[in-house]
Amino acid sequence: MPLVPKPLGVAAAVLCFSLCSSLLLLGAEAKVRHYDWEISYQHKSPDCFEKLAVTVNGEAPGPTIYATQGDTVVVTVHNKLETENTAIHWHGIRQIGTPWADGVAGVTQCPIQPGETFTYKFVVDRAGTYLYHAHYGMQRVAGLNGMIVVTVPEGVWEPFRYDDEHTVLLEDWWHKSVYDQATGLSAKPFVFVGEPQSLLINGRGTFDCSKLANSTGLCNNSHPDCTLPTQFTFVPGKTYLLRIGSLTSLSSLSFEIEGHLMTVVEADGHYVRPFVVRNLFIYSGETYSVLVKADQDPRRNYWATSHIVGRNASSTPSAKAIVSYAGNDPRKTPPTVPTTGPAWDNTVIRVEQSRAIVAHPGYAVPAPARADRTLLLLNTQNYINGHTKWTINGVSLHFPATPYLVSMKHDLTDAYDQHPPLDTYDHRGHDISAPAQTNGTIGSPVYRLAFDSVVDVVLQNSNMLNDKSETHPWHLHGHDFWVLGHGEGKFDPAADAWRLLNIKDPIMKNTVPLHPDGWTAIRFHANNPGVWLFHCHVEAHVFMGMGVVFEEGVERVGRLPSSIMGCGHSKGLH
Ligand SMILES: *[C@@H]1O[C@H](CO)[C@@H](O)[C@H](O)[C@H]1NC(C)=O
Ligand SMILES: *[C@@H]1O[C@H](CO)[C@@H](O)[C@H](O)[C@H]1NC(C)=O
Ligand SMILES: *[C@@H]1O[C@H](CO)[C@@H](O)[C@H](O)[C@H]1NC(C)=O
Ligand SMILES: *[C@@H]1O[C@H](CO)[C@@H](O)[C@H](O)[C@H]1NC(C)=O
Ligand SMILES: [Cu+2]
């Protein structure tokens, strides 16, 4: 959709950006956008291997939601999974005033049972590129994923121009069912999900069926779901905005378009100081908008590819889509062999790109100069009663039967654990370059944050039980945070670490990678009444307990809708 900017001046745009909810004053009338979704299992062959996928109105990934800043989105969800619960999270939407619509089973609502209908209603208060996905068990792995595009209101400028746009949703895909994967992760001994069989771009990938000795007809390289790769059309000379989102379950990715440079202009709904890349590193739960100029030889087509980085996944083929210049046969295979992407184990270039992402000078929201409280969250992998788990400061998060939002608002203090071991955990004595020597516990703790306080979180990586350290993209619900910095080794609060942090022009995001053998520091304002999950966006990791729960100002939350209740101790409340 071409955006024809109406001169309004940068000052006004900056004002609009920082006072986003007042944008309604600018004339464009807020709309209510209704969606009616049936969630059901369907047989799908996105990479030529037939599998049951969780679909939205028969599609996986689901439809892109388009709205304008200030609009209200109403999604009525009918659970037609027959034998499985569901819940849908609107990733990057802060749910200001509607914490019950965040869609996290066990935190903000009871799961939606088979045959039930649940309505999500929330305001999209800031332009940008966002995501949605299932947030019940590991259900996201089965395909319930999609994008949300929120455009600026009429009369407001973005700090860049383009002629047209495309959405690019990146996923990884397994042939094992979500049940098979979850059962393995919970087993004694634990069975990891392994590397994905394929990568998808807008729901399409390719698995070579001849690799299977006996696929009993389930794998068919002539299946119409997978014969044609996704195509993006470019008109020569035009500039495109690609809205790229990753909802991989495990993989960190590198995305590139053969022969074309990309200018990164937006990250998680915030304008960045533009920088040019040949390949974009993108972690699960992140979104980026990039500008691409159709400035190459228009007589041929080009590959757009995604590759796994951060893990040795040499058996997983790269995803391939076609960028087709208008006038060519869009299905015509590019004449070149797609690249294999950057070396999977080059952490340095990934950290460098993370550090390059800072706020656009005209739109920087400076971070508060200091925090009221600092949380050091150390992740370790532990054996707990013979199970392999992830813990944060020694506790593996298990969602309680009663959603936190309900139990905390209604003072059902038996429904969760009152005291996270924040101050008792021995961070100083923990050697991050070795597997954990402790066992940890399983629990349902919550960190209670003073309302309106400024909170720093330092995420500290450490070696897993296999003595390696890997990437964990962390996603915070209900907020954007300032990304203060990424460091190597162990964060030392007494030493220089604080001086290395960027509080001048940090980017705000909702998801940030914690790189191997390092730490990541973020700062946020605990000013959104509710209960919010903060977790690793690797589906297997959060399933194994890699997350924490924050509460702030729950007493300020309005009357909870009875539709989120009905499970655990909330049975009698509605
Ligand atoms: C392929 O698998 C099916 C089902 O497991 C089995 O009945 C059949 O004998 C196998 N065929 C070959 C050639 O191994
Ligand atoms: C593979 O798919 C094609 C196209 O739908 C179909 O004609 C063919 O019968 C399928 N092959 C098998 C073995 O099922
Ligand atoms: C990556 O995996 C391949 C295949 O399993 C193996 O041959 C190779 O040695 C591994 N590379 C590293 C650096 O571990
Ligand atoms: C406790 O942790 C140690 C070291 O990781 C491990 O060897 C042991 O099996 C664990 N115990 C249980 C009961 O899981
Ligand atoms: Cu993780």
XYZ file of C-alpha atoms and ligand atoms in Angstrom:
631
model
C 0.000 0.000 0.000
C 1.737 3.204 -1.076
C 1.802 5.782 1.651
C 1.419 9.305 0.385
C 2.770 11.463 3.160
C 1.033 14.728 3.813
C 3.489 17.383 4.984
C 3.108 17.661 8.695
C 6.639 18.263 9.862
C 8.999 16.117 11.815
C 8.193 17.863 15.079
C 4.564 16.856 14.847
C 5.515 13.318 13.939
C 7.801 13.091 16.938
C 5.066 14.450 19.136
C 2.631 11.899 17.767
C 5.072 9.132 18.298
C 5.746 9.922 21.911
C 2.135 10.664 22.717
C 0.838 7.806 20.722
C -2.601 7.487 22.235
C -3.364 11.112 21.498
C -3.063 10.375 17.794
C -6.789 10.094 17.637
C -6.768 13.866 17.830
C -5.210 13.969 14.395
C -8.489 13.308 12.714
C -8.358 9.722 11.462
C -11.272 8.000 13.116
C -10.442 4.823 15.016
C -12.142 1.750 13.616
C -13.232 -1.494 15.178
C -11.891 -4.438 13.170
C -13.795 -7.685 13.674
C -12.367 -11.103 12.934
C -14.124 -14.430 13.314
C -11.711 -17.351 13.606
C -12.264 -21.086 13.691
C -9.248 -22.870 15.133
C -9.048 -26.438 13.829
C -6.645 -29.212 12.894
C -6.194 -29.771 9.159
C -3.900 -31.985 7.114
C -1.214 -29.735 5.644
C 1.942 -30.362 3.630
C 3.808 -27.048 3.925
C 7.139 -28.721 3.124
C 5.646 -31.711 1.201
C 5.350 -33.892 4.327
C 1.744 -34.300 5.430
C 1.060 -33.406 9.027
C -1.767 -32.183 11.242
C -1.498 -28.418 11.629
C -3.468 -26.075 13.871
C -5.098 -23.639 11.469
C -7.037 -20.369 11.535
C -10.038 -20.695 9.217
C -8.230 -23.573 7.526
C -4.930 -21.723 7.023
C -1.492 -22.118 8.613
C -0.020 -19.585 9.109
C -3.184 -17.613 9.791
C -4.267 -14.429 8.006
C -2.390 -11.155 8.532
C -4.377 -8.706 10.657
C -4.261 -5.198 9.155
C -5.248 -2.228 11.294
C -4.465 1.436 11.784
C -2.927 2.799 14.953
C -5.685 3.493 17.466
C -8.066 0.880 16.063
C -9.741 -1.729 18.237
C -9.213 -5.317 17.124
C -11.892 -7.837 18.084
C -11.112 -11.488 17.383
C -13.770 -14.057 18.174
C -12.066 -17.424 18.537
C -14.046 -20.642 18.166
C -12.054 -23.612 19.439
C -12.821 -26.427 16.986
C -9.777 -28.494 17.961
C -12.208 -31.044 19.458
C -9.726 -32.546 21.949
C -7.358 -29.682 22.760
C -7.452 -26.327 24.520
C -6.117 -23.145 23.006
C -5.276 -19.475 23.767
C -3.901 -16.817 21.410
C -1.281 -14.205 22.315
C -0.994 -10.868 20.462
C 2.761 -10.522 20.479
C 4.031 -6.940 20.830
C 0.624 -5.466 21.666
C 1.003 -4.116 25.208
C -2.649 -4.588 26.192
C -2.753 -1.289 28.066
C -5.974 -1.438 30.077
C -6.809 -4.957 28.834
C -4.338 -7.294 30.603
C -6.918 -10.107 30.380
C -6.613 -10.084 26.565
C -2.909 -11.042 26.464
C -3.825 -14.636 25.658
C -1.422 -16.611 27.865
C -3.076 -19.708 29.323
C -2.100 -19.953 33.001
C -1.075 -16.290 33.283
C -3.869 -14.103 31.925
C -6.693 -16.534 31.236
C -7.988 -20.073 31.549
C -7.449 -22.004 28.324
C -10.280 -21.938 25.789
C -11.800 -25.410 25.860
C -12.948 -27.388 22.826
C -16.310 -26.135 21.626
C -15.928 -22.821 23.508
C -15.859 -19.340 22.016
C -13.667 -16.580 23.459
C -13.448 -12.972 22.317
C -10.216 -10.968 22.429
C -10.670 -7.208 22.282
C -7.759 -4.794 22.435
C -6.476 -1.509 21.016
C -3.461 -1.455 18.701
C -1.971 1.736 20.078
C 1.233 1.976 18.065
C 2.097 1.506 14.390
C 4.473 -1.295 13.560
C 4.842 -4.968 12.757
C 3.640 -7.493 15.312
C 2.794 -11.170 15.581
C 0.213 -13.533 17.017
C 0.495 -17.161 18.015
C -0.907 -19.889 20.243
C 0.151 -19.639 23.899
C -1.076 -22.942 25.292
C 1.505 -25.660 25.988
C 3.701 -26.006 22.907
C 0.775 -25.517 20.533
C 2.548 -22.802 18.531
C 4.780 -25.559 17.099
C 1.714 -26.965 15.321
C 1.264 -23.870 13.163
C -0.990 -21.317 14.868
C 1.103 -18.300 13.884
C 0.505 -15.040 12.044
C 1.328 -11.355 11.668
C -0.275 -8.061 12.686
C 0.441 -4.953 10.625
C -0.491 -1.642 12.235
C -0.143 1.348 9.922
C 0.359 4.981 10.908
C -2.776 7.132 10.920
C -3.521 9.336 7.975
C -1.377 12.465 7.981
C 1.455 10.950 9.992
C 4.849 10.351 8.439
C 7.128 7.417 8.854
C 10.806 8.437 8.714
C 11.245 6.601 5.396
C 9.464 6.172 2.056
C 8.494 3.146 0.066
C 6.228 2.258 -2.828
C 4.747 -1.010 -1.650
C 5.139 -3.618 1.070
C 5.246 -7.386 1.625
C 4.965 -9.447 4.819
C 7.532 -12.192 5.385
C 6.779 -14.693 8.159
C 9.640 -17.056 9.011
C 9.090 -20.401 10.748
C 10.831 -23.705 11.369
C 8.913 -26.949 10.920
C 9.042 -30.484 12.300
C 7.477 -33.682 11.043
C 6.979 -34.949 14.598
C 3.680 -33.863 16.128
C 3.518 -31.327 18.936
C 2.436 -34.197 21.263
C 5.454 -36.252 20.292
C 7.753 -33.290 20.936
C 6.216 -32.350 24.295
C 6.192 -35.969 25.471
C 9.902 -36.303 24.675
C 10.794 -33.131 26.536
C 8.926 -34.351 29.631
C 10.323 -37.888 29.502
C 12.984 -39.474 31.715
C 15.481 -39.381 30.171
C 14.590 -36.322 28.181
C 14.373 -36.518 24.375
C 15.113 -33.224 22.628
C 12.960 -32.096 19.689
C 16.054 -32.027 17.459
C 16.617 -29.757 14.496
C 13.633 -28.872 12.293
C 13.110 -30.790 9.063
C 12.562 -27.561 7.144
C 12.267 -23.789 7.317
C 9.199 -21.996 5.996
C 8.687 -18.574 4.413
C 5.026 -17.544 4.528
C 4.113 -21.161 5.254
C 6.059 -22.802 2.435
C 9.248 -24.827 2.466
C 10.771 -27.854 0.834
C 11.711 -31.195 2.255
C 13.272 -33.687 -0.130
C 11.050 -36.770 0.200
C 13.736 -39.010 -1.256
C 15.599 -38.579 2.062
C 12.961 -40.780 3.677
C 13.446 -44.504 3.176
C 9.768 -45.206 3.674
C 7.421 -42.281 3.896
C 4.270 -44.389 3.277
C 2.877 -41.749 0.930
C 2.920 -38.989 3.567
C 5.730 -37.207 1.784
C 4.961 -36.108 -1.758
C 7.111 -33.567 -3.582
C 4.216 -33.064 -6.035
C 1.760 -31.970 -3.337
C 0.138 -28.662 -4.352
C 0.827 -27.177 -0.859
C 4.575 -27.276 -1.524
C 5.316 -27.324 -5.229
C 5.596 -23.557 -5.595
C 7.748 -21.484 -3.252
C 6.408 -18.203 -1.897
C 6.863 -15.391 -4.429
C 7.376 -11.677 -3.855
C 6.958 -9.390 -6.839
C 9.246 -6.375 -7.327
C 8.626 -3.688 -9.943
C 12.006 -2.446 -11.226
C 13.073 0.848 -9.632
C 10.508 0.693 -6.812
C 11.342 0.516 -3.111
C 9.698 -2.153 -0.965
C 9.122 -2.366 2.751
C 9.464 -5.965 3.859
C 7.833 -6.569 7.225
C 9.755 -9.587 8.469
C 8.704 -11.567 11.535
C 10.139 -14.742 13.038
C 7.941 -17.252 14.844
C 10.414 -20.086 14.788
C 10.030 -22.591 17.616
C 13.771 -23.090 18.055
C 15.923 -21.618 15.333
C 17.764 -18.318 15.120
C 17.790 -17.257 11.481
C 19.647 -15.239 8.918
C 17.467 -13.820 6.119
C 18.781 -12.438 2.864
C 17.762 -11.568 -0.684
C 20.324 -12.519 -3.261
C 22.022 -9.434 -4.754
C 19.973 -6.911 -2.739
C 20.950 -4.888 0.294
C 18.414 -4.293 3.040
C 18.091 -1.104 5.098
C 16.737 -1.887 8.556
C 14.230 0.813 9.586
C 11.958 -0.696 12.248
C 12.328 -3.263 15.018
C 9.413 -4.540 17.140
C 7.342 -1.431 16.330
C 10.112 1.152 16.901
C 12.020 3.135 14.288
C 15.722 2.361 14.257
C 18.633 4.464 13.113
C 18.762 3.027 9.578
C 21.596 0.616 8.840
C 22.343 -1.513 5.822
C 22.809 -5.274 5.919
C 23.340 -8.017 3.392
C 21.806 -10.521 5.804
C 19.463 -9.899 8.711
C 19.782 -11.964 11.873
C 16.350 -12.461 13.367
C 15.383 -14.337 16.530
C 12.072 -15.938 17.421
C 9.553 -13.309 18.473
C 11.298 -10.403 16.739
C 10.040 -8.305 13.844
C 12.033 -6.026 11.542
C 11.031 -3.823 8.650
C 13.626 -3.422 5.949
C 13.667 -1.319 2.793
C 14.764 -3.045 -0.382
C 15.223 -1.284 -3.707
C 14.418 -3.272 -6.837
C 17.672 -2.170 -8.448
C 19.071 -5.395 -9.905
C 18.880 -6.893 -13.396
C 15.098 -7.114 -13.957
C 15.337 -9.906 -16.533
C 15.747 -12.620 -13.917
C 14.401 -13.699 -10.524
C 16.310 -13.868 -7.205
C 16.332 -16.114 -4.153
C 15.114 -14.898 -0.775
C 16.419 -17.352 1.798
C 16.509 -18.048 5.508
C 19.231 -20.129 7.153
C 19.707 -21.466 10.674
C 22.442 -19.822 12.725
C 23.495 -20.419 16.319
C 22.963 -24.190 16.132
C 24.701 -26.804 14.014
C 21.699 -27.697 11.860
C 23.435 -28.768 8.690
C 20.702 -31.289 7.869
C 17.996 -28.598 7.771
C 17.741 -27.110 4.277
C 17.473 -23.333 3.945
C 14.072 -21.885 3.112
C 13.793 -20.518 -0.401
C 11.312 -17.992 -1.725
C 11.451 -16.230 -5.074
C 11.770 -12.488 -5.561
C 10.389 -12.014 -9.021
C 10.831 -8.860 -11.072
C 7.541 -7.855 -12.704
C 7.269 -9.157 -16.238
C 9.145 -12.388 -15.557
C 7.412 -15.686 -14.929
C 7.123 -15.423 -11.120
C 7.619 -19.182 -10.784
C 10.826 -19.225 -12.781
C 13.653 -20.600 -10.668
C 16.529 -18.120 -10.314
C 19.578 -19.179 -12.365
C 21.863 -19.253 -9.318
C 22.506 -21.647 -6.462
C 21.189 -20.066 -3.232
C 23.867 -19.159 -0.694
C 24.259 -21.205 2.452
C 24.276 -18.073 4.614
C 26.790 -16.997 7.246
C 28.702 -19.533 9.337
C 26.331 -20.877 11.965
C 28.886 -20.571 14.758
C 29.989 -16.979 14.159
C 28.527 -15.411 17.291
C 30.626 -12.255 16.925
C 28.801 -10.980 13.822
C 25.444 -11.638 15.456
C 26.350 -9.701 18.594
C 27.638 -6.889 16.357
C 24.313 -6.674 14.558
C 22.435 -6.669 17.880
C 24.582 -3.733 18.987
C 23.893 -1.838 15.740
C 20.188 -1.607 16.543
C 19.616 1.754 18.242
C 16.727 4.208 18.161
C 16.148 6.512 15.199
C 17.503 9.955 16.234
C 14.132 11.648 15.735
C 12.242 9.032 17.700
C 14.517 7.990 20.558
C 12.737 7.690 23.882
C 15.600 8.167 26.337
C 15.732 5.569 29.067
C 15.313 6.756 32.665
C 18.785 7.514 34.034
C 18.614 4.881 36.731
C 16.554 1.944 37.849
C 14.760 1.474 41.150
C 15.474 -2.226 41.139
C 17.770 -4.657 39.343
C 16.904 -8.286 38.753
C 19.661 -10.659 37.792
C 18.094 -13.623 36.005
C 20.505 -16.506 35.541
C 19.405 -19.351 33.292
C 20.705 -22.838 33.943
C 19.758 -26.280 32.766
C 19.221 -28.685 35.649
C 18.135 -32.194 36.433
C 15.049 -32.084 38.613
C 13.887 -35.497 39.776
C 15.570 -36.923 36.722
C 13.834 -34.543 34.312
C 15.855 -32.072 32.278
C 14.553 -28.555 32.979
C 15.492 -24.940 32.453
C 15.535 -22.826 35.574
C 15.808 -19.114 36.275
C 17.650 -18.524 39.539
C 17.064 -22.192 40.296
C 13.307 -22.301 39.654
C 11.682 -23.931 36.662
C 8.435 -22.121 35.841
C 5.317 -24.243 35.868
C 2.043 -22.486 35.061
C -0.435 -22.853 37.916
C -3.947 -24.218 37.349
C -5.387 -20.814 38.220
C -4.206 -17.981 35.943
C -1.960 -15.580 37.891
C -4.022 -12.568 36.878
C -7.124 -14.056 38.507
C -5.409 -15.383 41.621
C -3.489 -12.170 42.257
C -6.426 -9.875 41.599
C -8.656 -11.995 43.854
C -5.965 -12.693 46.526
C -6.038 -16.458 45.984
C -2.573 -16.687 47.503
C -2.552 -20.510 47.605
C -2.691 -20.590 43.819
C 0.970 -19.601 43.219
C 4.306 -19.424 45.053
C 4.789 -16.182 46.925
C 8.548 -15.826 46.952
C 10.906 -16.208 44.011
C 14.453 -17.006 45.164
C 15.815 -13.776 43.814
C 17.906 -12.727 46.746
C 18.862 -16.185 47.922
C 20.318 -17.479 44.670
C 24.116 -17.656 44.757
C 24.997 -15.806 41.545
C 28.505 -15.008 42.673
C 29.313 -18.663 43.273
C 27.886 -19.862 39.962
C 30.394 -20.767 37.268
C 28.642 -19.886 33.992
C 31.186 -21.763 31.895
C 30.247 -25.150 33.353
C 27.022 -27.157 33.637
C 24.960 -26.413 36.747
C 25.927 -28.535 39.735
C 22.630 -27.931 41.500
C 19.201 -29.488 40.995
C 16.756 -26.605 41.285
C 13.031 -26.805 41.909
C 9.810 -26.576 39.944
C 7.466 -23.789 41.011
C 5.046 -21.001 40.149
C 6.719 -17.893 41.555
C 5.998 -14.281 40.718
C 8.169 -11.165 40.963
C 6.077 -8.335 42.398
C 7.243 -5.001 40.993
C 6.419 -1.672 42.609
C 3.921 0.067 40.354
C 5.509 2.809 38.239
C 9.028 1.764 39.198
C 11.907 1.436 36.748
C 13.249 -2.094 36.603
C 16.506 -3.379 35.149
C 16.811 -7.002 34.200
C 20.151 -8.562 33.459
C 19.743 -11.861 31.648
C 22.749 -14.050 32.311
C 23.529 -17.022 30.088
C 25.394 -20.104 31.285
C 26.386 -23.494 29.975
C 23.789 -26.205 29.537
C 24.167 -29.752 30.794
C 26.026 -30.552 27.534
C 28.540 -27.826 28.478
C 27.494 -25.512 25.602
C 25.826 -22.123 25.720
C 23.189 -21.104 23.212
C 20.967 -18.232 22.102
C 17.772 -17.428 24.017
C 15.465 -14.736 22.615
C 13.596 -13.253 25.586
C 10.132 -11.758 25.144
C 8.371 -9.490 27.640
C 4.594 -9.292 27.632
C 2.777 -6.035 28.344
C 5.782 -3.749 27.744
C 8.505 -2.552 25.490
C 11.907 -2.335 27.150
C 15.038 -0.374 26.420
C 17.867 -2.619 25.263
C 20.764 -1.285 27.315
C 23.450 -3.636 26.094
C 24.917 -7.035 25.380
C 28.091 -8.239 27.079
C 30.393 -11.205 27.140
C 30.928 -13.552 30.044
C 29.536 -12.849 33.465
C 27.855 -9.564 34.274
C 29.714 -7.931 37.122
C 27.525 -5.312 38.805
C 30.493 -4.004 40.790
C 32.714 -3.413 37.781
C 32.401 -1.553 34.534
C 29.279 -3.193 33.255
C 27.019 -0.245 34.018
C 29.269 2.175 32.160
C 29.048 0.071 29.000
C 25.295 0.429 28.820
C 23.544 2.699 26.342
C 20.936 4.914 27.944
C 21.280 7.696 25.361
C 19.536 6.173 22.354
C 18.662 2.572 23.175
C 16.139 0.870 20.934
C 12.901 -0.207 22.553
C 11.839 -3.771 21.803
C 9.680 -6.545 23.166
C 12.074 -9.393 22.281
C 15.862 -9.431 22.546
C 18.447 -12.169 22.106
C 20.621 -13.349 24.965
C 23.712 -14.483 23.082
C 25.826 -17.529 23.992
C 28.282 -17.077 26.881
C 27.030 -13.563 27.546
C 24.517 -11.263 29.181
C 21.854 -8.823 27.985
C 20.646 -5.864 30.047
C 17.218 -4.274 29.588
C 15.263 -1.565 31.443
C 11.511 -1.078 31.585
C 8.896 0.995 33.294
C 6.544 -1.150 35.393
C 3.535 1.027 34.613
C 1.087 -1.351 32.937
C -1.209 -2.844 35.581
C -1.416 -6.592 35.141
C 0.523 -9.832 35.344
C 3.022 -10.399 32.565
C 5.043 -13.333 31.366
C 8.740 -12.814 30.538
C 10.243 -15.840 28.845
C 12.547 -17.412 26.330
C 10.723 -17.575 22.995
C 12.185 -20.980 22.153
C 9.063 -23.111 22.528
C 10.906 -26.120 23.973
C 12.711 -23.902 26.497
C 9.657 -22.173 27.925
C 7.923 -25.562 28.012
C 10.870 -26.754 30.151
C 10.427 -23.813 32.533
C 12.495 -20.951 31.092
C 10.434 -17.975 32.162
C 9.390 -15.716 35.018
C 6.195 -13.825 35.841
C 6.022 -10.123 36.769
C 3.145 -8.453 38.588
C 2.671 -4.698 38.786
C -0.314 -2.688 39.961
C -2.717 -5.633 39.860
C -4.931 -3.736 42.307
C -5.436 -1.109 39.590
C -6.717 -3.655 37.081
C -10.446 -3.221 36.460
C -13.050 -5.917 36.973
C -11.845 -9.091 35.266
C -14.103 -10.516 32.570
C -15.634 -13.800 33.685
C -14.684 -15.310 30.313
C -11.049 -15.697 31.474
C -12.117 -17.739 34.536
C -13.461 -21.232 35.116
C -10.294 -23.240 35.811
C -8.375 -24.046 39.012
C -9.471 -21.926 41.982
C -11.265 -19.523 39.636
C -14.141 -21.986 39.181
C -16.407 -20.304 41.649
C -15.596 -16.740 40.638
C -17.743 -16.265 37.577
C 6.779 -48.937 4.951
O 6.121 -48.722 6.205
C 4.878 -49.396 6.320
C 4.198 -48.940 7.615
O 5.121 -48.792 8.664
C 5.134 -50.915 6.268
O 3.896 -51.607 6.357
C 5.818 -51.257 4.959
O 6.164 -52.621 4.933
C 7.107 -50.415 4.758
N 7.669 -50.650 3.440
C 8.951 -50.812 3.238
C 9.366 -51.016 1.809
O 9.786 -50.824 4.137
C 1.329 -36.842 -5.010
O 0.566 -35.669 -5.279
C 0.107 -35.591 -6.606
C -0.545 -34.226 -6.794
O -1.575 -34.029 -5.847
C -0.856 -36.746 -6.854
O -1.302 -36.720 -8.199
C -0.144 -38.071 -6.579
O -1.059 -39.138 -6.678
C 0.467 -38.071 -5.192
N 1.270 -39.273 -4.996
C 1.060 -40.134 -3.987
C 1.987 -41.291 -3.913
O 0.166 -39.990 -3.164
C 28.175 -29.987 12.736
O 27.432 -31.143 12.440
C 28.004 -31.928 11.401
C 27.017 -33.027 11.047
O 26.422 -33.589 12.170
C 29.356 -32.456 11.882
O 29.963 -33.211 10.867
C 30.250 -31.252 12.223
O 31.459 -31.718 12.785
C 29.576 -30.341 13.223
N 30.369 -29.133 13.377
C 30.738 -28.659 14.566
C 31.594 -27.442 14.550
O 30.405 -29.166 15.620
C 20.844 -33.641 40.750
O 21.833 -33.031 39.931
C 22.955 -33.838 39.672
C 23.984 -32.984 38.944
O 23.424 -32.372 37.847
C 22.521 -35.071 38.896
O 23.623 -35.914 38.644
C 21.449 -35.830 39.673
O 20.946 -36.872 38.897
C 20.304 -34.895 40.048
N 19.372 -35.574 40.931
C 18.088 -35.775 40.593
C 17.255 -36.481 41.626
O 17.586 -35.411 39.549
Cu 15.873 -20.431 25.366
